[in-house]
Amino acid sequence: MLSRVIRAGLALTLVSGCAPYQAPPATPPSAAAGPSLYERLGGVDAIRLVVDDFGARLAADTTIAPLFSGVDLDNVKRLLVDQICQATGGPCVYRGRSMRAAHTGLGITAAQWDATIGHLVAALNRYSVPLREQRELLGALAGMRGDIVGR
């Protein structure tokens, strides 16, 4: 299942042409459109649980943890919660730096990106997030790859 989700995320990256990340409009979807991805994920508390697990996985990965040396990981997680919340149609506002600015000079490789996505998927699986929502979330984040890898 993990490989299907990663392939779906990679396919969405290719389809999106690695366009710069743009958050969805702040206006809530109409009732006819059904619940937003934010609502289907379980709201900010559920996002926070996944991000906490995801952060722990990143910190334990010897190929990724050095990228966070000297970085306030709690602040990174807070910003990530806001970013995911906003990107999925929630009420949060991401106020961090652009992905390009935050990752310039880090030399993040495609392998590190793939491992990071794998850790996110593992965290989503731990909390039994359905495949549909995983794919939508990865699709919402896929456009960031070009601003993160190799910067």
PDB file of N, CA, C and O in Angstrom, residues 21-27 83-90 92 140:
ATOM      1  N   TYR A  21       3.795  25.744  -4.712  1.00  0.00           N
ATOM      2  CA  TYR A  21       2.682  25.496  -3.801  1.00  0.00           C
ATOM      3  C   TYR A  21       1.800  26.724  -3.694  1.00  0.00           C
ATOM      4  O   TYR A  21       2.277  27.832  -3.523  1.00  0.00           O
ATOM      5  N   GLN A  22       0.527  26.528  -3.846  1.00  0.00           N
ATOM      6  CA  GLN A  22      -0.444  27.587  -3.625  1.00  0.00           C
ATOM      7  C   GLN A  22      -1.553  27.003  -2.769  1.00  0.00           C
ATOM      8  O   GLN A  22      -2.141  25.991  -3.126  1.00  0.00           O
ATOM      9  N   ALA A  23      -1.795  27.640  -1.660  1.00  0.00           N
ATOM     10  CA  ALA A  23      -2.836  27.162  -0.759  1.00  0.00           C
ATOM     11  C   ALA A  23      -4.196  27.358  -1.411  1.00  0.00           C
ATOM     12  O   ALA A  23      -4.393  28.278  -2.190  1.00  0.00           O
ATOM     13  N   PRO A  24      -5.146  26.480  -1.103  1.00  0.00           N
ATOM     14  CA  PRO A  24      -6.490  26.666  -1.617  1.00  0.00           C
ATOM     15  C   PRO A  24      -7.097  27.931  -1.028  1.00  0.00           C
ATOM     16  O   PRO A  24      -6.637  28.430  -0.002  1.00  0.00           O
ATOM     17  N   PRO A  25      -8.109  28.480  -1.691  1.00  0.00           N
ATOM     18  CA  PRO A  25      -8.735  29.684  -1.154  1.00  0.00           C
ATOM     19  C   PRO A  25      -9.251  29.457   0.260  1.00  0.00           C
ATOM     20  O   PRO A  25      -9.629  28.353   0.629  1.00  0.00           O
ATOM     21  N   ALA A  26      -9.256  30.523   1.046  1.00  0.00           N
ATOM     22  CA  ALA A  26      -9.663  30.431   2.451  1.00  0.00           C
ATOM     23  C   ALA A  26     -11.162  30.247   2.617  1.00  0.00           C
ATOM     24  O   ALA A  26     -11.624  29.916   3.692  1.00  0.00           O
ATOM     25  N   THR A  27     -11.927  30.444   1.565  1.00  0.00           N
ATOM     26  CA  THR A  27     -13.367  30.298   1.683  1.00  0.00           C
ATOM     27  C   THR A  27     -13.724  28.830   1.793  1.00  0.00           C
ATOM     28  O   THR A  27     -13.166  27.995   1.090  1.00  0.00           O
ATOM     29  N   GLN A  83       0.503  24.590   7.937  1.00  0.00           N
ATOM     30  CA  GLN A  83       0.591  24.443   6.488  1.00  0.00           C
ATOM     31  C   GLN A  83      -0.370  23.367   5.981  1.00  0.00           C
ATOM     32  O   GLN A  83      -1.094  23.576   5.004  1.00  0.00           O
ATOM     33  N   ILE A  84      -0.382  22.220   6.640  1.00  0.00           N
ATOM     34  CA  ILE A  84      -1.287  21.138   6.227  1.00  0.00           C
ATOM     35  C   ILE A  84      -2.735  21.553   6.456  1.00  0.00           C
ATOM     36  O   ILE A  84      -3.599  21.315   5.609  1.00  0.00           O
ATOM     37  N   CYS A  85      -3.001  22.163   7.581  1.00  0.00           N
ATOM     38  CA  CYS A  85      -4.348  22.635   7.891  1.00  0.00           C
ATOM     39  C   CYS A  85      -4.843  23.574   6.790  1.00  0.00           C
ATOM     40  O   CYS A  85      -5.935  23.402   6.254  1.00  0.00           O
ATOM     41  N   GLN A  86      -4.037  24.551   6.427  1.00  0.00           N
ATOM     42  CA  GLN A  86      -4.425  25.508   5.388  1.00  0.00           C
ATOM     43  C   GLN A  86      -4.570  24.828   4.025  1.00  0.00           C
ATOM     44  O   GLN A  86      -5.546  25.063   3.311  1.00  0.00           O
ATOM     45  N   ALA A  87      -3.598  23.966   3.682  1.00  0.00           N
ATOM     46  CA  ALA A  87      -3.598  23.317   2.365  1.00  0.00           C
ATOM     47  C   ALA A  87      -4.774  22.375   2.170  1.00  0.00           C
ATOM     48  O   ALA A  87      -5.144  22.068   1.034  1.00  0.00           O
ATOM     49  N   THR A  88      -5.376  21.918   3.253  1.00  0.00           N
ATOM     50  CA  THR A  88      -6.485  20.965   3.158  1.00  0.00           C
ATOM     51  C   THR A  88      -7.847  21.624   3.368  1.00  0.00           C
ATOM     52  O   THR A  88      -8.859  20.938   3.468  1.00  0.00           O
ATOM     53  N   GLY A  89      -7.852  22.950   3.447  1.00  0.00           N
ATOM     54  CA  GLY A  89      -9.126  23.665   3.566  1.00  0.00           C
ATOM     55  C   GLY A  89      -9.516  24.026   4.983  1.00  0.00           C
ATOM     56  O   GLY A  89     -10.651  24.425   5.229  1.00  0.00           O
ATOM     57  N   GLY A  90      -8.585  23.915   5.918  1.00  0.00           N
ATOM     58  CA  GLY A  90      -8.871  24.256   7.308  1.00  0.00           C
ATOM     59  C   GLY A  90      -8.704  25.738   7.584  1.00  0.00           C
ATOM     60  O   GLY A  90      -8.297  26.508   6.707  1.00  0.00           O
ATOM     61  N   CYS A  92      -6.568  27.312   9.532  1.00  0.00           N
ATOM     62  CA  CYS A  92      -5.233  27.788   9.919  1.00  0.00           C
ATOM     63  C   CYS A  92      -4.620  28.633   8.813  1.00  0.00           C
ATOM     64  O   CYS A  92      -4.991  28.523   7.642  1.00  0.00           O
ATOM     65  N   ALA A 140      -1.796  17.684  -2.459  1.00  0.00           N
ATOM     66  CA  ALA A 140      -1.750  19.078  -2.011  1.00  0.00           C
ATOM     67  C   ALA A 140      -0.321  19.502  -1.696  1.00  0.00           C
ATOM     68  O   ALA A 140       0.028  20.680  -1.842  1.00  0.00           O
TER      69      ALA A 140
END
